[in-house]
Amino acid sequence: MRRQGMARQMDPDDLNTERIVTVFGGTGFLGRRIVKRLLERGFTARAASRHPARVGRVFSSARPDFSSTTRMPVAVAADILDASSIGPAIAGSQAVVNAVSLYVEQGTRTFERVHAKAAADLAAASRDGEVGQFIQISGIGSDPRSDSNYIRARGLGELAVESAFPGAVIVRPAVMTGPDDVFLTTIVRLIRLLPVYPLFGDGGTRLQPVYVEDVAEAVCRLIDGRNHKGSVFEFGGPRIYTYTELLREIARQLNTHVRLMPVPFAVWNVLAGAAELLPAAPITRNQVDLMRHDNVAAIDAPGLKQLDIEPRDIDEVIGLIEQLRDAGSRSSPA
Ligand SMILES: NC(=O)c1ccc[n+]([C@@H]2O[C@H](COP(=O)([O-])OP(=O)(O)OC[C@H]3O[C@@H](n4cnc5c(N)ncnc54)[C@H](OP(=O)(O)O)[C@@H]3O)[C@@H](O)[C@H]2O)c1
């Protein structure tokens, strides 16, 4: 019998199991939630990771977001940059999801290498391996003609995947929120900490934050529901805020006041360039690039509504962030 809390290793029987889905990026912020929901729906979910031992830790029953009743995924060692590791990882899969991220370029690990070339390699291997469905997680605003290396690579990645795997489904989320995100949790912390909060530019960029659980559920419905071959979905939350409105709303929910200060994008770019030299960059230039443009789902693109999902707003996520903070302060020594 397999113990709860331990990721399974791949065994030959898994190749005979129906309804196998392999999630590249299955240990990530979005990917692990997709894996969890697939398991709950009775799929055999493979979490592909460069560090398969990490799969067990991520899905450990000790973590509050993964209950002890959750079945465990199959841990598969794979690096999307190593074509020879892709084939065995996806063998026998009904569907493959690419939820791999790269937020800071390092040496040969460029945005184009990961988001375009490697995504296309994974899609081509899935086509050759007769995988039924390929889902590419991209982002709103992806544009192959953009001046930004990041936004352009995401756009090129979509085109390369569509050409390598005809009928691939592209999923473009807006900025995603969750109790373990880097977006909302950072804003909540900084609003409490800073006497004056720096805006991106004049704070007029429009955002539509979407709850990561809603996106994960949507991806599972794409796999488990009717055929959406060749569609491009854009997933946004229930409300569109300017950045200024978002900060004021978060402050209101925290029962505090926020003083805002416009900061030009050129200054942010310099700060982010320096921050990227740190081991865990608090801000990156690609995030600054993304904040220059509205990040809102297109009105005519299929979205959460078409999948019968009622999106949840930031108040729910702020509630969860606050619960975690309260639990942390109760458990920390006085
Ligand atoms: N977070 C957001 O707000 C947001 C918004 C819009 C779109 N997106 C997109 O959504 C997707 C998922 O983002 P996320 O925030 O969930 O990412 P994340 O938490 O940073 O997770 C990244 C995942 O990528 C995997 N990975 C990285 N390099 C890899 C490689 N060479 N080979 C195999 N796996 C690799 C990591 O696995 P290991 O380290 O275990 O190998 C990890 O599971 C990305 O495409 C991202 O651009 C995110």
mmCIF file of C-alpha atoms and ligand atoms in Angstrom:
data_model
loop_
_atom_site.group_PDB
_atom_site.id
_atom_site.type_symbol
_atom_site.label_atom_id
_atom_site.label_comp_id
_atom_site.label_asym_id
_atom_site.label_seq_id
_atom_site.Cartn_x
_atom_site.Cartn_y
_atom_site.Cartn_z
ATOM 1 C CA MET A 1 0.000 0.000 0.000
ATOM 2 C CA ARG A 2 1.263 3.489 -0.815
ATOM 3 C CA ARG A 3 1.588 5.960 2.008
ATOM 4 C CA GLN A 4 -0.230 9.243 1.824
ATOM 5 C CA GLY A 5 2.137 12.169 1.458
ATOM 6 C CA MET A 6 4.671 10.394 -0.738
ATOM 7 C CA ALA A 7 4.809 11.001 -4.463
ATOM 8 C CA ARG A 8 4.688 7.794 -6.459
ATOM 9 C CA GLN A 9 7.487 6.837 -8.833
ATOM 10 C CA MET A 10 6.488 5.985 -12.389
ATOM 11 C CA ASP A 11 5.985 2.257 -12.900
ATOM 12 C CA PRO A 12 5.196 0.301 -16.093
ATOM 13 C CA ASP A 13 1.571 -0.196 -14.996
ATOM 14 C CA ASP A 14 1.026 3.523 -15.288
ATOM 15 C CA LEU A 15 1.371 3.173 -19.065
ATOM 16 C CA ASN A 16 -1.695 0.914 -19.054
ATOM 17 C CA THR A 17 -3.756 3.272 -16.990
ATOM 18 C CA GLU A 18 -6.357 5.265 -18.869
ATOM 19 C CA ARG A 19 -6.861 8.974 -18.320
ATOM 20 C CA ILE A 20 -3.212 9.847 -17.716
ATOM 21 C CA VAL A 21 -2.433 13.563 -17.741
ATOM 22 C CA THR A 22 1.142 14.852 -17.537
ATOM 23 C CA VAL A 23 1.631 18.348 -16.150
ATOM 24 C CA PHE A 24 4.980 20.019 -16.852
ATOM 25 C CA GLY A 25 5.356 22.576 -14.088
ATOM 26 C CA GLY A 26 3.232 20.301 -11.886
ATOM 27 C CA THR A 27 5.083 21.496 -8.779
ATOM 28 C CA GLY A 28 4.394 25.179 -9.494
ATOM 29 C CA PHE A 29 1.876 27.696 -8.165
ATOM 30 C CA LEU A 30 -0.707 26.879 -10.861
ATOM 31 C CA GLY A 31 0.512 23.423 -11.948
ATOM 32 C CA ARG A 32 0.194 21.774 -8.543
ATOM 33 C CA ARG A 33 -3.403 22.919 -8.281
ATOM 34 C CA ILE A 34 -4.151 21.479 -11.707
ATOM 35 C CA VAL A 35 -2.549 18.191 -10.590
ATOM 36 C CA LYS A 36 -4.544 18.149 -7.370
ATOM 37 C CA ARG A 37 -7.858 18.716 -9.161
ATOM 38 C CA LEU A 38 -7.048 16.070 -11.787
ATOM 39 C CA LEU A 39 -6.420 13.554 -9.006
ATOM 40 C CA GLU A 40 -9.720 14.495 -7.390
ATOM 41 C CA ARG A 41 -11.446 13.798 -10.719
ATOM 42 C CA GLY A 42 -9.938 10.310 -10.877
ATOM 43 C CA PHE A 43 -7.178 10.983 -13.414
ATOM 44 C CA THR A 44 -3.708 9.540 -13.054
ATOM 45 C CA ALA A 45 -1.741 12.779 -12.813
ATOM 46 C CA ARG A 46 1.968 12.910 -13.512
ATOM 47 C CA ALA A 47 3.840 15.898 -12.120
ATOM 48 C CA ALA A 48 6.929 16.393 -14.288
ATOM 49 C CA SER A 49 9.733 18.172 -12.461
ATOM 50 C CA ARG A 50 13.491 18.650 -12.739
ATOM 51 C CA HIS A 51 13.572 17.643 -9.076
ATOM 52 C CA PRO A 52 11.105 14.743 -8.711
ATOM 53 C CA ALA A 53 11.786 14.501 -4.965
ATOM 54 C CA ARG A 54 10.156 17.931 -4.758
ATOM 55 C CA VAL A 55 6.854 16.464 -5.910
ATOM 56 C CA GLY A 56 6.484 14.542 -2.644
ATOM 57 C CA ARG A 57 7.196 17.649 -0.600
ATOM 58 C CA VAL A 58 4.783 19.813 -2.580
ATOM 59 C CA PHE A 59 1.987 17.277 -2.278
ATOM 60 C CA SER A 60 2.772 16.280 1.283
ATOM 61 C CA SER A 61 -0.389 15.845 3.309
ATOM 62 C CA ALA A 62 1.150 18.169 5.902
ATOM 63 C CA ARG A 63 0.486 21.140 3.635
ATOM 64 C CA PRO A 64 -2.823 22.822 4.437
ATOM 65 C CA ASP A 65 -3.800 23.276 0.782
ATOM 66 C CA PHE A 66 -3.535 19.560 0.010
ATOM 67 C CA SER A 67 -5.762 17.529 2.287
ATOM 68 C CA SER A 68 -4.713 14.097 3.481
ATOM 69 C CA THR A 69 -7.506 12.527 1.441
ATOM 70 C CA THR A 70 -5.924 13.666 -1.823
ATOM 71 C CA ARG A 71 -4.478 10.867 -3.945
ATOM 72 C CA MET A 72 -0.820 11.322 -4.828
ATOM 73 C CA PRO A 73 0.561 12.199 -8.266
ATOM 74 C CA VAL A 74 3.206 10.192 -10.081
ATOM 75 C CA ALA A 75 6.543 12.014 -9.876
ATOM 76 C CA VAL A 76 8.382 12.096 -13.209
ATOM 77 C CA ALA A 77 11.913 13.422 -13.699
ATOM 78 C CA ALA A 78 11.924 15.670 -16.750
ATOM 79 C CA ASP A 79 13.499 18.898 -17.936
ATOM 80 C CA ILE A 80 11.624 20.653 -20.733
ATOM 81 C CA LEU A 81 15.038 21.816 -22.048
ATOM 82 C CA ASP A 82 16.211 18.193 -22.415
ATOM 83 C CA ALA A 83 14.277 16.680 -25.312
ATOM 84 C CA SER A 84 15.354 13.136 -24.346
ATOM 85 C CA SER A 85 13.550 13.428 -20.994
ATOM 86 C CA ILE A 86 10.253 14.556 -22.526
ATOM 87 C CA GLY A 87 9.238 11.355 -24.350
ATOM 88 C CA PRO A 88 9.226 9.016 -21.332
ATOM 89 C CA ALA A 89 7.431 11.652 -19.233
ATOM 90 C CA ILE A 90 4.485 11.980 -21.591
ATOM 91 C CA ALA A 91 4.236 8.371 -22.827
ATOM 92 C CA GLY A 92 0.643 7.111 -22.777
ATOM 93 C CA SER A 93 -0.829 10.472 -21.756
ATOM 94 C CA GLN A 94 -4.316 11.479 -22.793
ATOM 95 C CA ALA A 95 -3.370 15.119 -22.274
ATOM 96 C CA VAL A 96 -0.247 17.182 -21.603
ATOM 97 C CA VAL A 97 -0.265 20.573 -19.885
ATOM 98 C CA ASN A 98 2.689 22.957 -20.154
ATOM 99 C CA ALA A 99 2.687 25.114 -17.017
ATOM 100 C CA VAL A 100 6.450 25.749 -16.967
ATOM 101 C CA SER A 101 7.519 29.273 -16.048
ATOM 102 C CA LEU A 102 10.659 31.368 -16.403
ATOM 103 C CA TYR A 103 10.567 34.845 -14.943
ATOM 104 C CA VAL A 104 14.306 35.724 -15.013
ATOM 105 C CA GLU A 105 16.666 34.803 -17.861
ATOM 106 C CA GLN A 106 19.869 33.029 -16.826
ATOM 107 C CA GLY A 107 22.602 32.205 -19.368
ATOM 108 C CA THR A 108 21.130 29.915 -22.028
ATOM 109 C CA ARG A 109 17.801 29.718 -20.163
ATOM 110 C CA THR A 110 16.276 32.583 -22.099
ATOM 111 C CA PHE A 111 12.572 33.418 -22.403
ATOM 112 C CA GLU A 112 12.654 32.360 -26.043
ATOM 113 C CA ARG A 113 14.413 29.053 -25.244
ATOM 114 C CA VAL A 114 11.884 28.086 -22.547
ATOM 115 C CA HIS A 115 8.633 29.711 -23.625
ATOM 116 C CA ALA A 116 8.970 29.191 -27.400
ATOM 117 C CA LYS A 117 11.551 26.523 -28.369
ATOM 118 C CA ALA A 118 11.013 24.144 -25.421
ATOM 119 C CA ALA A 119 7.231 24.605 -25.502
ATOM 120 C CA ALA A 120 7.294 23.666 -29.196
ATOM 121 C CA ASP A 121 9.509 20.628 -28.463
ATOM 122 C CA LEU A 122 7.031 19.444 -25.829
ATOM 123 C CA ALA A 123 4.090 20.019 -28.182
ATOM 124 C CA ALA A 124 5.841 18.181 -31.055
ATOM 125 C CA ALA A 125 6.730 15.233 -28.809
ATOM 126 C CA SER A 126 3.093 15.139 -27.660
ATOM 127 C CA ARG A 127 1.892 15.094 -31.268
ATOM 128 C CA ASP A 128 4.387 12.320 -32.171
ATOM 129 C CA GLY A 129 3.375 10.391 -29.044
ATOM 130 C CA GLU A 130 -0.298 10.582 -30.090
ATOM 131 C CA VAL A 131 -1.326 12.546 -27.032
ATOM 132 C CA GLY A 132 -4.960 13.581 -27.465
ATOM 133 C CA GLN A 133 -4.810 17.106 -26.092
ATOM 134 C CA PHE A 134 -2.161 19.759 -25.471
ATOM 135 C CA ILE A 135 -2.738 22.767 -23.248
ATOM 136 C CA GLN A 136 -0.225 25.611 -23.268
ATOM 137 C CA ILE A 137 -0.382 27.992 -20.307
ATOM 138 C CA SER A 138 0.569 31.412 -21.640
ATOM 139 C CA GLY A 139 -0.548 34.826 -20.443
ATOM 140 C CA ILE A 140 -2.845 37.707 -21.390
ATOM 141 C CA GLY A 141 -1.069 40.188 -23.634
ATOM 142 C CA SER A 142 1.295 37.638 -25.236
ATOM 143 C CA ASP A 143 2.442 39.205 -28.484
ATOM 144 C CA PRO A 144 5.032 37.891 -30.970
ATOM 145 C CA ARG A 145 5.683 41.487 -32.133
ATOM 146 C CA SER A 146 6.294 42.987 -28.682
ATOM 147 C CA ASP A 147 9.527 44.886 -27.877
ATOM 148 C CA SER A 148 9.635 43.089 -24.523
ATOM 149 C CA ASN A 149 11.682 39.847 -24.669
ATOM 150 C CA TYR A 150 9.262 38.192 -22.248
ATOM 151 C CA ILE A 151 5.978 39.189 -23.909
ATOM 152 C CA ARG A 152 7.387 38.409 -27.382
ATOM 153 C CA ALA A 153 8.629 34.951 -26.292
ATOM 154 C CA ARG A 154 5.175 34.140 -24.895
ATOM 155 C CA GLY A 155 3.570 35.157 -28.185
ATOM 156 C CA LEU A 156 6.101 33.185 -30.245
ATOM 157 C CA GLY A 157 5.530 30.223 -27.924
ATOM 158 C CA GLU A 158 1.800 30.236 -28.660
ATOM 159 C CA LEU A 159 2.442 30.251 -32.423
ATOM 160 C CA ALA A 160 5.101 27.515 -32.179
ATOM 161 C CA VAL A 161 2.821 25.289 -30.072
ATOM 162 C CA GLU A 162 -0.148 25.802 -32.406
ATOM 163 C CA SER A 163 2.023 24.813 -35.354
ATOM 164 C CA ALA A 164 3.633 21.788 -33.613
ATOM 165 C CA PHE A 165 0.359 20.472 -32.179
ATOM 166 C CA PRO A 166 -2.611 21.416 -34.375
ATOM 167 C CA GLY A 167 -5.655 21.905 -32.151
ATOM 168 C CA ALA A 168 -3.618 22.800 -29.046
ATOM 169 C CA VAL A 169 -5.571 24.892 -26.543
ATOM 170 C CA ILE A 170 -3.938 28.139 -25.386
ATOM 171 C CA VAL A 171 -4.792 29.362 -21.890
ATOM 172 C CA ARG A 172 -3.981 32.982 -21.079
ATOM 173 C CA PRO A 173 -4.555 33.854 -17.425
ATOM 174 C CA ALA A 174 -4.492 37.410 -16.081
ATOM 175 C CA VAL A 175 -2.283 37.925 -13.020
ATOM 176 C CA MET A 176 -3.146 35.046 -10.666
ATOM 177 C CA THR A 177 -3.789 35.372 -6.937
ATOM 178 C CA GLY A 178 -3.648 32.841 -4.130
ATOM 179 C CA PRO A 179 -2.558 32.655 -0.494
ATOM 180 C CA ASP A 180 0.935 31.635 -1.681
ATOM 181 C CA ASP A 181 1.192 34.043 -4.617
ATOM 182 C CA VAL A 182 3.833 36.714 -5.127
ATOM 183 C CA PHE A 183 1.425 39.420 -6.277
ATOM 184 C CA LEU A 184 -1.292 39.969 -3.696
ATOM 185 C CA THR A 185 0.690 38.737 -0.674
ATOM 186 C CA THR A 186 3.458 41.227 -1.496
ATOM 187 C CA ILE A 187 1.000 44.113 -1.857
ATOM 188 C CA VAL A 188 -0.740 43.183 1.418
ATOM 189 C CA ARG A 189 2.618 43.086 3.240
ATOM 190 C CA LEU A 190 3.921 46.320 1.703
ATOM 191 C CA ILE A 191 0.719 48.293 2.303
ATOM 192 C CA ARG A 192 1.162 47.557 6.007
ATOM 193 C CA LEU A 193 4.907 48.277 5.930
ATOM 194 C CA LEU A 194 5.419 51.325 3.717
ATOM 195 C CA PRO A 195 4.419 54.876 4.642
ATOM 196 C CA VAL A 196 4.127 55.662 0.904
ATOM 197 C CA TYR A 197 3.340 53.054 -1.754
ATOM 198 C CA PRO A 198 5.125 53.389 -5.137
ATOM 199 C CA LEU A 199 2.867 53.091 -8.205
ATOM 200 C CA PHE A 200 3.883 51.662 -11.572
ATOM 201 C CA GLY A 201 3.839 54.874 -13.640
ATOM 202 C CA ASP A 202 0.696 56.818 -12.815
ATOM 203 C CA GLY A 203 -1.119 53.699 -11.564
ATOM 204 C CA GLY A 204 -3.527 53.700 -14.501
ATOM 205 C CA THR A 205 -2.733 50.208 -15.856
ATOM 206 C CA ARG A 206 -5.877 48.055 -15.785
ATOM 207 C CA LEU A 207 -5.687 44.620 -14.176
ATOM 208 C CA GLN A 208 -8.179 41.782 -13.736
ATOM 209 C CA PRO A 209 -6.691 39.524 -11.041
ATOM 210 C CA VAL A 210 -7.954 35.949 -11.217
ATOM 211 C CA TYR A 211 -7.947 33.374 -8.415
ATOM 212 C CA VAL A 212 -5.460 30.600 -9.221
ATOM 213 C CA GLU A 213 -7.964 27.924 -8.100
ATOM 214 C CA ASP A 214 -10.460 29.163 -10.704
ATOM 215 C CA VAL A 215 -7.807 28.860 -13.421
ATOM 216 C CA ALA A 216 -6.818 25.359 -12.236
ATOM 217 C CA GLU A 217 -10.470 24.279 -12.271
ATOM 218 C CA ALA A 218 -10.884 25.728 -15.755
ATOM 219 C CA VAL A 219 -7.874 23.789 -17.084
ATOM 220 C CA CYS A 220 -9.326 20.572 -15.609
ATOM 221 C CA ARG A 221 -12.687 21.268 -17.268
ATOM 222 C CA LEU A 222 -10.874 21.765 -20.585
ATOM 223 C CA ILE A 223 -9.355 18.305 -20.161
ATOM 224 C CA ASP A 224 -12.437 16.607 -18.737
ATOM 225 C CA GLY A 225 -15.158 18.325 -20.728
ATOM 226 C CA ARG A 226 -16.254 18.852 -24.280
ATOM 227 C CA ASN A 227 -13.792 19.414 -27.090
ATOM 228 C CA HIS A 228 -12.279 22.923 -27.254
ATOM 229 C CA LYS A 229 -9.615 22.118 -29.873
ATOM 230 C CA GLY A 230 -7.776 25.150 -31.208
ATOM 231 C CA SER A 231 -9.360 27.642 -28.771
ATOM 232 C CA VAL A 232 -7.572 30.512 -27.055
ATOM 233 C CA PHE A 233 -9.057 31.102 -23.594
ATOM 234 C CA GLU A 234 -8.476 34.266 -21.543
ATOM 235 C CA PHE A 235 -9.152 33.942 -17.829
ATOM 236 C CA GLY A 236 -9.707 37.064 -15.744
ATOM 237 C CA GLY A 237 -11.352 37.735 -12.403
ATOM 238 C CA PRO A 238 -14.793 39.309 -11.846
ATOM 239 C CA ARG A 239 -13.564 42.930 -11.615
ATOM 240 C CA ILE A 240 -11.241 45.184 -13.579
ATOM 241 C CA TYR A 241 -9.222 47.601 -11.439
ATOM 242 C CA THR A 242 -6.682 50.244 -12.313
ATOM 243 C CA TYR A 243 -3.554 49.576 -10.261
ATOM 244 C CA THR A 244 -4.465 52.585 -8.106
ATOM 245 C CA GLU A 245 -7.997 51.260 -7.536
ATOM 246 C CA LEU A 246 -6.622 47.838 -6.691
ATOM 247 C CA LEU A 247 -4.277 49.219 -4.027
ATOM 248 C CA ARG A 248 -7.057 51.335 -2.506
ATOM 249 C CA GLU A 249 -9.421 48.339 -2.479
ATOM 250 C CA ILE A 250 -6.830 46.118 -0.790
ATOM 251 C CA ALA A 251 -6.138 48.835 1.798
ATOM 252 C CA ARG A 252 -9.905 49.149 2.403
ATOM 253 C CA GLN A 253 -10.180 45.418 3.002
ATOM 254 C CA LEU A 254 -7.257 45.585 5.439
ATOM 255 C CA ASN A 255 -8.955 48.504 7.234
ATOM 256 C CA THR A 256 -5.983 50.733 6.591
ATOM 257 C CA HIS A 257 -5.077 53.744 4.478
ATOM 258 C CA VAL A 258 -2.535 53.850 1.646
ATOM 259 C CA ARG A 259 -0.636 56.912 0.372
ATOM 260 C CA LEU A 260 0.344 56.494 -3.255
ATOM 261 C CA MET A 261 3.310 57.910 -5.162
ATOM 262 C CA PRO A 262 3.716 57.711 -8.976
ATOM 263 C CA VAL A 263 7.105 56.264 -10.042
ATOM 264 C CA PRO A 264 8.135 56.365 -13.741
ATOM 265 C CA PHE A 265 8.557 53.024 -15.514
ATOM 266 C CA ALA A 266 12.184 53.931 -16.396
ATOM 267 C CA VAL A 267 12.996 54.026 -12.685
ATOM 268 C CA TRP A 268 11.263 50.665 -12.129
ATOM 269 C CA ASN A 269 13.289 49.141 -14.946
ATOM 270 C CA VAL A 270 16.572 50.134 -13.288
ATOM 271 C CA LEU A 271 15.382 48.882 -9.882
ATOM 272 C CA ALA A 272 14.165 45.570 -11.359
ATOM 273 C CA GLY A 273 17.451 45.080 -13.274
ATOM 274 C CA ALA A 274 19.324 45.400 -9.969
ATOM 275 C CA ALA A 275 16.798 43.188 -8.129
ATOM 276 C CA GLU A 276 17.319 40.395 -10.658
ATOM 277 C CA LEU A 277 20.877 40.007 -9.348
ATOM 278 C CA LEU A 278 19.411 38.811 -6.025
ATOM 279 C CA PRO A 279 18.736 35.072 -5.520
ATOM 280 C CA ALA A 280 14.955 35.585 -5.159
ATOM 281 C CA ALA A 281 14.247 38.757 -7.110
ATOM 282 C CA PRO A 282 11.409 40.729 -5.479
ATOM 283 C CA ILE A 283 10.691 42.364 -8.860
ATOM 284 C CA THR A 284 11.802 41.519 -12.387
ATOM 285 C CA ARG A 285 12.000 43.529 -15.592
ATOM 286 C CA ASN A 286 9.431 41.281 -17.254
ATOM 287 C CA GLN A 287 6.974 42.157 -14.456
ATOM 288 C CA VAL A 288 7.664 45.841 -15.113
ATOM 289 C CA ASP A 289 7.075 45.263 -18.850
ATOM 290 C CA LEU A 290 3.772 43.534 -18.073
ATOM 291 C CA MET A 291 2.680 46.474 -15.896
ATOM 292 C CA ARG A 292 3.081 48.886 -18.820
ATOM 293 C CA HIS A 293 0.069 47.367 -20.594
ATOM 294 C CA ASP A 294 -3.499 46.661 -19.512
ATOM 295 C CA ASN A 295 -3.822 42.998 -18.466
ATOM 296 C CA VAL A 296 -7.502 42.362 -19.058
ATOM 297 C CA ALA A 297 -9.321 39.474 -20.774
ATOM 298 C CA ALA A 298 -10.584 40.306 -24.269
ATOM 299 C CA ILE A 299 -14.346 40.710 -24.322
ATOM 300 C CA ASP A 300 -14.710 38.344 -27.308
ATOM 301 C CA ALA A 301 -12.358 35.602 -26.043
ATOM 302 C CA PRO A 302 -13.852 32.519 -24.388
ATOM 303 C CA GLY A 303 -13.217 32.620 -20.652
ATOM 304 C CA LEU A 304 -14.274 31.224 -17.290
ATOM 305 C CA LYS A 305 -17.953 31.915 -18.044
ATOM 306 C CA GLN A 306 -17.905 29.534 -21.029
ATOM 307 C CA LEU A 307 -16.699 26.831 -18.625
ATOM 308 C CA ASP A 308 -19.469 27.663 -16.091
ATOM 309 C CA ILE A 309 -17.018 29.022 -13.528
ATOM 310 C CA GLU A 310 -18.082 32.017 -11.441
ATOM 311 C CA PRO A 311 -14.763 33.782 -10.772
ATOM 312 C CA ARG A 312 -13.936 34.792 -7.215
ATOM 313 C CA ASP A 313 -12.657 38.262 -6.326
ATOM 314 C CA ILE A 314 -9.611 39.365 -4.342
ATOM 315 C CA ASP A 315 -11.547 39.652 -1.047
ATOM 316 C CA GLU A 316 -11.621 35.838 -0.740
ATOM 317 C CA VAL A 317 -7.877 35.586 -1.326
ATOM 318 C CA ILE A 318 -7.104 38.447 1.069
ATOM 319 C CA GLY A 319 -9.178 36.551 3.654
ATOM 320 C CA LEU A 320 -6.989 33.470 3.134
ATOM 321 C CA ILE A 321 -3.773 35.513 3.304
ATOM 322 C CA GLU A 322 -4.950 37.056 6.576
ATOM 323 C CA GLN A 323 -5.902 33.632 8.006
ATOM 324 C CA LEU A 324 -2.410 32.316 7.225
ATOM 325 C CA ARG A 325 -0.845 35.409 8.804
ATOM 326 C CA ASP A 326 -2.964 35.011 11.954
ATOM 327 C CA ALA A 327 -2.117 31.300 12.156
ATOM 328 C CA GLY A 328 1.595 32.149 11.717
ATOM 329 C CA SER A 329 1.566 34.787 14.434
ATOM 330 C CA ARG A 330 -0.272 32.389 16.817
ATOM 331 C CA SER A 331 2.276 29.618 16.227
ATOM 332 C CA SER A 332 5.407 31.825 16.433
ATOM 333 C CA PRO A 333 7.033 32.086 19.875
ATOM 334 C CA ALA A 334 6.284 35.250 21.864
HETATM 335 N N1 LIG B 1 1.663 33.443 -11.690
HETATM 336 C C1 LIG B 1 0.926 34.279 -12.427
HETATM 337 O O1 LIG B 1 0.354 35.264 -11.942
HETATM 338 C C2 LIG B 1 0.793 34.008 -13.912
HETATM 339 C C3 LIG B 1 -0.042 34.859 -14.673
HETATM 340 C C4 LIG B 1 -0.226 34.573 -16.018
HETATM 341 C C5 LIG B 1 0.420 33.494 -16.615
HETATM 342 N N2 LIG B 1 1.233 32.697 -15.845
HETATM 343 C C6 LIG B 1 1.868 31.545 -16.488
HETATM 344 O O2 LIG B 1 1.391 30.363 -15.862
HETATM 345 C C7 LIG B 1 2.404 29.347 -15.943
HETATM 346 C C8 LIG B 1 2.661 28.790 -14.535
HETATM 347 O O3 LIG B 1 3.155 29.858 -13.746
HETATM 348 P P1 LIG B 1 3.429 29.683 -12.166
HETATM 349 O O4 LIG B 1 3.374 31.040 -11.578
HETATM 350 O O5 LIG B 1 2.549 28.597 -11.638
HETATM 351 O O6 LIG B 1 4.934 29.176 -12.187
HETATM 352 P P2 LIG B 1 5.866 28.743 -10.939
HETATM 353 O O7 LIG B 1 5.133 28.684 -9.661
HETATM 354 O O8 LIG B 1 7.089 29.593 -11.040
HETATM 355 O O9 LIG B 1 6.221 27.225 -11.321
HETATM 356 C C9 LIG B 1 7.073 26.979 -12.374
HETATM 357 C C10 LIG B 1 7.110 25.525 -12.702
HETATM 358 O O10 LIG B 1 7.934 25.369 -13.863
HETATM 359 C C11 LIG B 1 8.733 24.228 -13.671
HETATM 360 N N3 LIG B 1 9.952 24.368 -14.478
HETATM 361 C C12 LIG B 1 10.749 25.452 -14.591
HETATM 362 N N4 LIG B 1 11.756 25.193 -15.459
HETATM 363 C C13 LIG B 1 11.559 23.907 -15.895
HETATM 364 C C14 LIG B 1 12.251 23.063 -16.794
HETATM 365 N N5 LIG B 1 13.381 23.470 -17.421
HETATM 366 N N6 LIG B 1 11.766 21.816 -17.027
HETATM 367 C C15 LIG B 1 10.660 21.379 -16.384
HETATM 368 N N7 LIG B 1 9.960 22.133 -15.513
HETATM 369 C C16 LIG B 1 10.404 23.389 -15.273
HETATM 370 C C17 LIG B 1 9.033 24.192 -12.172
HETATM 371 O O11 LIG B 1 9.258 22.848 -11.820
HETATM 372 P P3 LIG B 1 10.566 22.301 -11.031
HETATM 373 O O12 LIG B 1 11.286 23.498 -10.454
HETATM 374 O O13 LIG B 1 9.988 21.388 -9.990
HETATM 375 O O14 LIG B 1 11.339 21.586 -12.091
HETATM 376 C C18 LIG B 1 7.703 24.673 -11.593
HETATM 377 O O15 LIG B 1 6.828 23.580 -11.381
HETATM 378 C C19 LIG B 1 3.617 30.012 -16.587
HETATM 379 O O16 LIG B 1 3.587 29.789 -17.965
HETATM 380 C C20 LIG B 1 3.382 31.481 -16.306
HETATM 381 O O17 LIG B 1 4.051 32.324 -17.209
HETATM 382 C C21 LIG B 1 1.439 32.919 -14.526
#
